[in-house]
Short mmCIF file of C-alpha atoms and ligand atoms in Angstrom, two decimals:
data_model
loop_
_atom_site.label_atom_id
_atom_site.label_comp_id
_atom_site.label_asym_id
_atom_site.label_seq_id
_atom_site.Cartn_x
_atom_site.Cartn_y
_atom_site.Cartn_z
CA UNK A 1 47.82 55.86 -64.51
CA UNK A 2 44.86 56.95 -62.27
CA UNK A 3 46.01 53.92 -60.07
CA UNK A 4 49.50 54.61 -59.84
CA UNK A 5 48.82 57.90 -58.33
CA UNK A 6 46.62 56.50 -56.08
CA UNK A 7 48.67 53.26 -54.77
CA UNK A 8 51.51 56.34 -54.60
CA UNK A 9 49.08 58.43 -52.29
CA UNK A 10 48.55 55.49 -50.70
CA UNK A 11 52.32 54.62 -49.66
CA UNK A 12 52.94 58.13 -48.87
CA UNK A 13 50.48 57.85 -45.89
CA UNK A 14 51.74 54.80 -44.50
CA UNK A 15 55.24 56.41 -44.87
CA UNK A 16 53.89 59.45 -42.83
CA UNK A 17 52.16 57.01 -40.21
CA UNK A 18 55.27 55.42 -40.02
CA UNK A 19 57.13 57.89 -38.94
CA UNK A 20 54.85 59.33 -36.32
CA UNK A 21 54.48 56.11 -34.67
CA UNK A 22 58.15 55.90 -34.55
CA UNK A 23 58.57 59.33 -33.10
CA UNK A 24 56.27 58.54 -30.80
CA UNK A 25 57.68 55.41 -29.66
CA UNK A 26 61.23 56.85 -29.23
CA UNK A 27 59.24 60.16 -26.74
CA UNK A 28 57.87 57.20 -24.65
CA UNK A 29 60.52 54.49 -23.64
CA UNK A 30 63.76 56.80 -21.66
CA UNK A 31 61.08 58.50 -19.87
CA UNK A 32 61.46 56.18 -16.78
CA UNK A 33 65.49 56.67 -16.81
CA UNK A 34 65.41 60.10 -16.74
CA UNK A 35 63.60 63.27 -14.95
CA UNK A 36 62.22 65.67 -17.69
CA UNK A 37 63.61 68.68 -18.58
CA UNK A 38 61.94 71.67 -16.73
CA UNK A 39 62.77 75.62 -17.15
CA UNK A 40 66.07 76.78 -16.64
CA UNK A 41 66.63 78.17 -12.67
CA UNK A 42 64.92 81.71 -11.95
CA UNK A 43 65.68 84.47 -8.96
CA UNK A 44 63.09 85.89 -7.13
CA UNK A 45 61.79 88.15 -9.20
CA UNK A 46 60.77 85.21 -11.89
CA UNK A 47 63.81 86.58 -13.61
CA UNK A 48 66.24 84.09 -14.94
CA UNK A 49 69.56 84.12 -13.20
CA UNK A 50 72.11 85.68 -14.77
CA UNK A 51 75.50 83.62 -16.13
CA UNK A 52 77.71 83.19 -13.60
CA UNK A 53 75.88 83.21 -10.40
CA UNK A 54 75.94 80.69 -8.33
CA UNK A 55 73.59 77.97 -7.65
CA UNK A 56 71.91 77.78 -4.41
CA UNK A 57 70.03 75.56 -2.66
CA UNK A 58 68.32 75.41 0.61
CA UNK A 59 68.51 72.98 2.88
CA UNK A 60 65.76 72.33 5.23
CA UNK A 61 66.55 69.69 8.73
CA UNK A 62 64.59 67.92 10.85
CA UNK A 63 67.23 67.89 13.32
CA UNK A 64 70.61 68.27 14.43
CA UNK A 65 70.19 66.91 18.04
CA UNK A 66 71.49 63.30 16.53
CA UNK A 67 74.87 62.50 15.33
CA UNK A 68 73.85 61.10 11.62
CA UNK A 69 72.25 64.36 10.75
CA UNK A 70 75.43 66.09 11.89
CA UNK A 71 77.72 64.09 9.23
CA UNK A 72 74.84 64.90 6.58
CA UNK A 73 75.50 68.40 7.55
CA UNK A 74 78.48 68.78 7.01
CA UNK A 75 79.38 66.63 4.11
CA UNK A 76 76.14 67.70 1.86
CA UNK A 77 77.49 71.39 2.12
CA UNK A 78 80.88 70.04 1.55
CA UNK A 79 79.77 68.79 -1.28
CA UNK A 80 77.73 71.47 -2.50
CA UNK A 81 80.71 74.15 -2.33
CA UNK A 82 82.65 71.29 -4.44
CA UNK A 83 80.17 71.90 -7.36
CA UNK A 84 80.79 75.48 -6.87
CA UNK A 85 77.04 76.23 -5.68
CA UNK A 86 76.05 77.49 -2.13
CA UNK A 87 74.01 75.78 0.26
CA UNK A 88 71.99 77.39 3.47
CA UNK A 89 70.97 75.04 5.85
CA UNK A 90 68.53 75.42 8.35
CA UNK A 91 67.25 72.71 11.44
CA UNK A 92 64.67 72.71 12.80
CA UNK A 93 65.04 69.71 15.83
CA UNK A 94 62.00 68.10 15.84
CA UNK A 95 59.40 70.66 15.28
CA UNK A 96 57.25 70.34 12.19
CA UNK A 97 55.52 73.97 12.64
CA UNK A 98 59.23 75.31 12.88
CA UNK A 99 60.62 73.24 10.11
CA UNK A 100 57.66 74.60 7.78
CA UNK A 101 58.32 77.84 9.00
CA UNK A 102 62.62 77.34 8.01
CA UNK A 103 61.30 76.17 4.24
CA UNK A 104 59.27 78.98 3.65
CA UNK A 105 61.71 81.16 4.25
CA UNK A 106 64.16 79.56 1.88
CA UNK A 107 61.66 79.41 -0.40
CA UNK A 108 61.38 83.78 -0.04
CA UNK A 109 64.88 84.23 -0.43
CA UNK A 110 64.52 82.52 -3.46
CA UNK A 111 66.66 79.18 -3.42
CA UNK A 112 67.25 77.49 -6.85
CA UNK A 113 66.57 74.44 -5.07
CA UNK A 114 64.72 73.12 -1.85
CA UNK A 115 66.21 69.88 -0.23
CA UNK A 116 64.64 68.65 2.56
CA UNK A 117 64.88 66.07 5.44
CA UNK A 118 61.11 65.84 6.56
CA UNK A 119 60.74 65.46 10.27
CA UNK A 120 56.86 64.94 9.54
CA UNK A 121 56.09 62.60 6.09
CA UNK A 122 52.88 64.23 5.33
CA UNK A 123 53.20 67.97 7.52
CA UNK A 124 55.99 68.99 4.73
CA UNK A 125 53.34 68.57 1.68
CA UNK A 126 52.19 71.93 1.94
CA UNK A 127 55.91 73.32 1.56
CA UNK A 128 56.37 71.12 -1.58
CA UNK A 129 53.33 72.81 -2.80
CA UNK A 130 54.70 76.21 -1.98
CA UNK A 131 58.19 75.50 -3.64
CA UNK A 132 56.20 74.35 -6.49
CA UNK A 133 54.33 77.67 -6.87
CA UNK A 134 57.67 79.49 -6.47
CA UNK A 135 59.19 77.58 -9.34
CA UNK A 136 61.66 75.72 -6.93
CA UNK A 137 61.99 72.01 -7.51
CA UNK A 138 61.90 69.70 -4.29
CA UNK A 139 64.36 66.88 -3.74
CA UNK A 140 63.78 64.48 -0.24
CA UNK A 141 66.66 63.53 1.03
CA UNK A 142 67.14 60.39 2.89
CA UNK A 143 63.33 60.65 4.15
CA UNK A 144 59.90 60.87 1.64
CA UNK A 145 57.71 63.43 1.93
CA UNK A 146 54.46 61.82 0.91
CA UNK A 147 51.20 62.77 -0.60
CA UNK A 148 53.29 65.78 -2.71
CA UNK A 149 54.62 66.32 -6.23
CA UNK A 150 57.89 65.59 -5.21
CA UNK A 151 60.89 65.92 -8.12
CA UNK A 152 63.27 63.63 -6.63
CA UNK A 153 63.73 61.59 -3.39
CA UNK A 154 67.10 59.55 -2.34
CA UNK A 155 67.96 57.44 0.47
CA UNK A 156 69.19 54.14 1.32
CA UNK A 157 67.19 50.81 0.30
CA UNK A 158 65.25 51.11 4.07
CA UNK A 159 63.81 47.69 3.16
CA UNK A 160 66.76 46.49 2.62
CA UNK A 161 67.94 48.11 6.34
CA UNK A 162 65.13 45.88 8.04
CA UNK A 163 66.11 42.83 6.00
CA UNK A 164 69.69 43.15 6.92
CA UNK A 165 69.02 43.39 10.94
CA UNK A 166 66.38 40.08 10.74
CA UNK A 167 68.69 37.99 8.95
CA UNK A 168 71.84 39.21 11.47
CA UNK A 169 68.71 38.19 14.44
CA UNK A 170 67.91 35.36 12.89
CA UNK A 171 71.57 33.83 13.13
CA UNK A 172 71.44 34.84 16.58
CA UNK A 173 68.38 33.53 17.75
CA UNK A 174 66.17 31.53 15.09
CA UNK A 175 63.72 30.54 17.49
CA UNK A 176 62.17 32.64 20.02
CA UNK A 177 60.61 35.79 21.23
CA UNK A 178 61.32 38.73 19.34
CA UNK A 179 60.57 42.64 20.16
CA UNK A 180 60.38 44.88 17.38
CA UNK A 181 61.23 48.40 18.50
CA UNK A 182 60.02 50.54 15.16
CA UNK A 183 61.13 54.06 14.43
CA UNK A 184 59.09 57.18 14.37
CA UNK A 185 55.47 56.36 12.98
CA UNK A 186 55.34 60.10 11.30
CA UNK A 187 58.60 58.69 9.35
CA UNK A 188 58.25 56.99 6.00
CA UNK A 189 61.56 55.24 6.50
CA UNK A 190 60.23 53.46 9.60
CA UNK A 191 57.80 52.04 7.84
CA UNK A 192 60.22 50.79 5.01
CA UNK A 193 61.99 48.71 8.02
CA UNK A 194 59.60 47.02 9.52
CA UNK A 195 58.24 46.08 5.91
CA UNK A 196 61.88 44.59 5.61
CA UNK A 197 62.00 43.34 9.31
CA UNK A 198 58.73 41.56 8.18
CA UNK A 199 59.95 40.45 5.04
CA UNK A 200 62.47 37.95 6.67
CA UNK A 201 60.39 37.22 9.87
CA UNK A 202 56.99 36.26 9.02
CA UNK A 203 57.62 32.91 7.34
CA UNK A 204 59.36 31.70 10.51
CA UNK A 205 56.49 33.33 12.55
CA UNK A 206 53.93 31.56 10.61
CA UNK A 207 55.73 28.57 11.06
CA UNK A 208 56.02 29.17 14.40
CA UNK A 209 59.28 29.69 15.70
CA UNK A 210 58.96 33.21 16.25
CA UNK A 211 57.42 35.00 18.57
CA UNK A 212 56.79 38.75 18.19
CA UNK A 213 55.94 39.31 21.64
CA UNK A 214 55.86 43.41 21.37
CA UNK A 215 55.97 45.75 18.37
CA UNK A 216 55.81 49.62 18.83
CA UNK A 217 56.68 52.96 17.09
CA UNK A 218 59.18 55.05 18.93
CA UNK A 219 58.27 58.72 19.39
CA UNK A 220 60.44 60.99 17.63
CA UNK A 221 63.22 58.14 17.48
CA UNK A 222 63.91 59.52 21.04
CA UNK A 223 66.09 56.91 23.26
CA UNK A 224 64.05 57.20 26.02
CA UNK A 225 60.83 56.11 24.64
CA UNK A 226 62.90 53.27 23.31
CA UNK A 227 63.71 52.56 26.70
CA UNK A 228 60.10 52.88 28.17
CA UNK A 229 59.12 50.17 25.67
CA UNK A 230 61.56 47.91 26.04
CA UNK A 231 60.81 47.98 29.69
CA UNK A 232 57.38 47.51 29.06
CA UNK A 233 57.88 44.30 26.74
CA UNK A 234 60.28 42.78 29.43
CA UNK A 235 57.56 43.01 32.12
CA UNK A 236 54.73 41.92 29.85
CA UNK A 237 56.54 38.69 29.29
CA UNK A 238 58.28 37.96 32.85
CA UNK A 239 61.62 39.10 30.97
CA UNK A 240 62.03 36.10 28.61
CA UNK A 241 63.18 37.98 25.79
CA UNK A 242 64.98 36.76 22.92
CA UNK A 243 66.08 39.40 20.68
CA UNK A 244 65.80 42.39 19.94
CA UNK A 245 64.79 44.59 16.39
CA UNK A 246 65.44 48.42 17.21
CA UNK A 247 65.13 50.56 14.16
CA UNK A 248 68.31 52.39 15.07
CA UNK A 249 71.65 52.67 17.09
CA UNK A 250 70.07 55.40 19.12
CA UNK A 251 66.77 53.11 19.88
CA UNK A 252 68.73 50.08 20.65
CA UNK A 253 70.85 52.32 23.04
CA UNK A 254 67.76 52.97 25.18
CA UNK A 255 66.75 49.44 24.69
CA UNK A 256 69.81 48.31 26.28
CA UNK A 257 69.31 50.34 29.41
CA UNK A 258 66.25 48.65 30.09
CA UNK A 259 67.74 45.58 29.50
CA UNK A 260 70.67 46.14 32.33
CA UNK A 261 67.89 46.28 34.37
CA UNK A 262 67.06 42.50 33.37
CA UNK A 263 70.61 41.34 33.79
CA UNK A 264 70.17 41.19 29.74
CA UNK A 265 72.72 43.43 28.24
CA UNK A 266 75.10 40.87 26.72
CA UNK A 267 72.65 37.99 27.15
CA UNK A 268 70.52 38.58 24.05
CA UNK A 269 70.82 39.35 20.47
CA UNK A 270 70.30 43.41 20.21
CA UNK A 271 70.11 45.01 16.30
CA UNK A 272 70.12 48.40 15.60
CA UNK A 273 71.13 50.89 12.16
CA UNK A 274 73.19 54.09 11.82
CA UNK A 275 76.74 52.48 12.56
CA UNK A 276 76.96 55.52 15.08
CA UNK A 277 79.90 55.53 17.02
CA UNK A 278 77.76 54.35 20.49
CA UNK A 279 76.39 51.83 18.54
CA UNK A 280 80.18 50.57 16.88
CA UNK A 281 81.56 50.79 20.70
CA UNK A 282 78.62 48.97 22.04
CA UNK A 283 78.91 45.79 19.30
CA UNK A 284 83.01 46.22 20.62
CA UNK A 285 82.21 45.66 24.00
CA UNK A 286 79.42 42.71 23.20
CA UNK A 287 76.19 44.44 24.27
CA UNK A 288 74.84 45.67 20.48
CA UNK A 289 75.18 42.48 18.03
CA UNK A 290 75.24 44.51 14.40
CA UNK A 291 73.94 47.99 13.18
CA UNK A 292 73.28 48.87 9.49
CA UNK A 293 75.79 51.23 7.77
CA UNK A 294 74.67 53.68 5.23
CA UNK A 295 77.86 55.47 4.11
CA UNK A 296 76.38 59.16 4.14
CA UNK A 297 79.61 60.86 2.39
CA UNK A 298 77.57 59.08 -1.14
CA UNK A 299 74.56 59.80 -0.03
CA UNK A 300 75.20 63.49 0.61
CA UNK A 301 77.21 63.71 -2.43
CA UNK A 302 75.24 62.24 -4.94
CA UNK A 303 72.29 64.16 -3.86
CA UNK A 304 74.50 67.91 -4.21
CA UNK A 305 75.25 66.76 -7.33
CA UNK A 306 71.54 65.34 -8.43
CA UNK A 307 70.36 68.88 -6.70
CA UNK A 308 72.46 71.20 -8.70
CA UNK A 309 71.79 69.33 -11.93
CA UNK A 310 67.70 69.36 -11.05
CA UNK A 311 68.46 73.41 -10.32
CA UNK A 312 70.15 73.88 -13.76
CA UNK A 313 67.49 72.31 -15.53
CA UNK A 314 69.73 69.61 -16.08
CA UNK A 315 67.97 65.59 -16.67
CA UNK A 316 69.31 63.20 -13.97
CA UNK A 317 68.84 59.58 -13.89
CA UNK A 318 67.04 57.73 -11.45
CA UNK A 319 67.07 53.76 -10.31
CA UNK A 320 63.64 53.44 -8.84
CA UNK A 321 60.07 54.87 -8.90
CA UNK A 322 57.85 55.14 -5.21
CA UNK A 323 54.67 55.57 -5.22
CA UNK A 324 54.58 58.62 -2.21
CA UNK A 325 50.23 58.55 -2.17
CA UNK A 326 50.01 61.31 -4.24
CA UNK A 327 52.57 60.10 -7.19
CA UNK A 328 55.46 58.04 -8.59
CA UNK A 329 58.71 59.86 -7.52
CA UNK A 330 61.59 59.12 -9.19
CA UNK A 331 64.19 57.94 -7.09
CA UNK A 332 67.61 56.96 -6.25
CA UNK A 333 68.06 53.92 -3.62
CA UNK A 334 71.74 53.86 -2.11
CA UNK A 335 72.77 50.38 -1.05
CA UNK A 336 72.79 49.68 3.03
CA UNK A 337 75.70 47.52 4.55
CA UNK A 338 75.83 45.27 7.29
CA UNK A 339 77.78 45.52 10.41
CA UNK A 340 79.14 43.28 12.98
CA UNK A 341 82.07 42.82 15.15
CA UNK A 342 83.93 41.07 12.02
CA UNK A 343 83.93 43.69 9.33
CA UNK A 344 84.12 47.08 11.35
CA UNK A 345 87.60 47.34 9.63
CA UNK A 346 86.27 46.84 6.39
CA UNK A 347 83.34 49.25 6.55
CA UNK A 348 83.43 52.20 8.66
CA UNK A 349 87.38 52.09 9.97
CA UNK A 350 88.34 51.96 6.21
CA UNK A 351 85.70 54.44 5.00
CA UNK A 352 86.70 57.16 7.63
CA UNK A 353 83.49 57.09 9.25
CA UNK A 354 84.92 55.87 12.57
CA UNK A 355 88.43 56.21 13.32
CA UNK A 356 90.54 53.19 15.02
CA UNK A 357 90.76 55.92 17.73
CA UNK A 358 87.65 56.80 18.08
CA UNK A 359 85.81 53.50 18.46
CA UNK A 360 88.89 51.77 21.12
CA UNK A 361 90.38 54.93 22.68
CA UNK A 362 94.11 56.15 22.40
CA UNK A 363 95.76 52.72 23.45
C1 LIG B 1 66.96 57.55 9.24
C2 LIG B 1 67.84 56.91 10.28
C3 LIG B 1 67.85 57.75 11.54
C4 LIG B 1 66.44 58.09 11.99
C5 LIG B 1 66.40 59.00 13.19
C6 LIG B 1 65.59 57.84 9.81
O1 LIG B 1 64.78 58.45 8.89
O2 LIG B 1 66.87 56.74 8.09
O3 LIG B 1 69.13 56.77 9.75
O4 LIG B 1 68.49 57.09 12.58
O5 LIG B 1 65.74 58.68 10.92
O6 LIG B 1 66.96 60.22 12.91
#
C-alpha cells in the first residue's frame, strides 16, 4: 500500500514536469515570427488613450531634396490616413543635428509611434533611446538605425540591390575594369550594396578578370561627388574604364557627366538603383544600362500598416532578424527588381511608377 502511494507521488511529479516543460516549449518556438506584445499606446501624460482617438505616428526624414523620398512621402501618409490614423511628417534634408532636433519634437507632442528614415546610421541612436523613455516604439524605415533598441526595421533586400546591378555588369562586361561608386558611408544600406556588389564580383576578381580599379563612398549620395569621383577614376587609369557600379540613379547620373567628358557615355556599361525617372530616361536613350526598382507604394504601405499595429500593441510578423551592433531587430526585407531597357513595361509603366508619358514625352 505504502508503495502504491509512493509510485502515485511519483507519477504525479513527472505529470507536473511534464507539463511545465511543455509550456515552456510552446513560450519559446513563435518568438522569432512574431514581435512581443508591449503596453497598449499612451498620450502624453502616460495616460492611455482614450477609445476612439486616432492613432498617430510621426514621421521623421532625412530628406526631401531627392525624388524617392518624395513618393515615400506621399504614399506612407496615404497610407496611413487609409488605416484611419494620422501621420506628421517632418524632413530634415541632410542635417543630422536638425533631424534629431524634428524627432524630439514628435516625440513631445506625444506620437503613438516614431518612424524614421535615418540620414545618419548611428547619430539617430540617441532619439531611439529617447522614444524609448517616452514609451514610443521605433520602426526604421527603409534605412537601419544601428547600435539602438530598435522595434522594427523594413526595407528592401539591399544585398540583394548590389547583387542585381553586378550580375546586369557582369553580362555587360565580364572582363575588365570596374569602378564601384558606393553610397553614403554614414548609410547602412550602402554598406548592404557593396556587400552584394561583392558578393557577385570577387570570385571573378580573384580569378582575375576583374579589375576594381576605384571604389569610394559618395558624400551624402550627392551627384556631384559622384561626379568628382568618377572623374578621378577616369584620370587615374588614362580613361580605360569598363563599367561602372553606382549605388544609385542619382550617383550614376553624376557619373555619367564625367564620363561625357571621356567620350564614354554610351560606350560603357553604367548601373545604378532607384528606377527614378532620370535614371528610366537615361537606360531609354542608351547611356544608363539597368537601375534596381524597389516598388515604394509596398514598402510604404506595409510599413503604415506594421506601424499602426506596433502602436496598438498589436504582434506583427517579421521575415528576418539583423543584427544592428547593439541587437537583433526584427525585420521585414521587401524584394528588389531588376530593370533594363526590356522590362520597363512590365515593372514601373505597369506599376504606375512611371507613366508611358512621362519616361518618352507626349508623342
Ligand atoms: C536608399 C536609396 C536612395 C539613397 C539616397 C538609400 O538609403 O536605399 O534608395 O537612393 O538612400 O537617398
Amino acid at each position: 500500500m505504502k508503495q502504491s502511494i509512493y509510485q502515485m507521488l511519483v507519477l504525479f511529479l513527472l505529470l507536473i514536469l511534464c507539463m511545465v516543460g511543455a509550456s515552456a516549449c510552446v513560450k519559446d518556438a513563435p518568438k522569432e515570427e512574431f514581435l512581443a506584445e508591449r503596453e497598449p499606446p499612451i498620450d502624453e501624460k502616460g495616460q492611455e488613450k482614450p477609445a476612439g482617438q486616432p492613432i498617430k505616428i510621426g514621421f521623421s526624414m532625412d530628406t526631401l531634396l531627392e525624388e524617392r523620398w518624395l513618393k515615400d512621402r506621399d504614399l506612407f501618409k496615404e497610407s496611413i490616413e487609409a488605416l484611419g490614423a494620422e501621420v506628421e511628417i517632418l524632413a530634415a534634408n541632410g542635417n543630422d543635428a536638425l533631424q534629431i532636433l524634428q524627432a524630439e519634437k514628435l516625440i513631445s507632442e506625444g506620437v503613438d509611434l516614431l518612424v524614421i528614415v535615418p540620414h545618419n546610421a548611428e547619430a539617430t541612436a540617441a532619439v531611439v533611446h529617447k522614444a524609448h523613455q517616452a514609451g514610443i516604439k521605433v520602426v526604421a524605415y527603409d534605412r537601419l538605425v544601428k547600435n539602438a533598441d530598435i522595434d522594427l526595421y523594413i526595407s528592401f533586400d539591399n544585398e540583394k540591390v548590389g547583387e542585381l546591378q553586378a550580375q546586369a555588369m557582369l553580362e555587360e562586361a565580364p572582363k575588365g575594369n570596374y569602378v564601384y561608386l558606393g553610397g553614403a558611408e554614414t548609410d547602412n544600406n550602402a554598406h548592404m550594396m557593396k556587400k552584394g556588389v561583392y558578393n557577385v564580383l570577387q570570385p571573378l576578381i580573384d580569378k582575375g578578370d576583374i579589375k576594381i580599379v576605384y571604389d569610394q563612398w559618395t558624400q551624402d549620395w550627392a551627384p556631384e561627388n559622384a561626379k568628382e569621383n568618377m572623374a578621378a577614376a577616369l584620370s587615374a587609369n588614362g580613361g580605360k574604364v569598363d563599367a561602372v557600379i553606382a549605388a544609385n540613379d542619382a550617383t550614376a547620373g553624376g557619373a555619367l557627366e564625367a564620363l561625357k567628358g571621356y567620350g564614354l557615355a554610351e560606350k560603357i556599361p553604367v548601373a545604378g538603383q532607384d528606377a527614378e525617372l532620370a535614371g528610366i530616361q537615361r537606360i531609354v536613350q542608351g547611356t544608363q544600362t539597368m537601375t534596381v526598382y524597389k516598388p515604394i507604394k509596398t514598402l510604404a504601405k506595409e510599413t503604415a500598416e506594421l506601424a499602426v499595429a506596433l502602436a496598438k500593441g498589436e504582434k506583427v510578423a517579421v521575415n528576418r532578424k539583423v543584427h544592428n551592433g547593439k541587437a537583433e531587430v526584427p525585420a521585414v526585407f521587401l524584394s528588389p527588381v531588376r530593370v533594363d531597357g526590356t522590362n520597363l513595361e512590365d515593372t514601373v509603366i505597369a506599376d504606375g511608377f512611371h507613366s508611358e508619358t512621362a519616361i518618352y514625352g507626349p508623342q
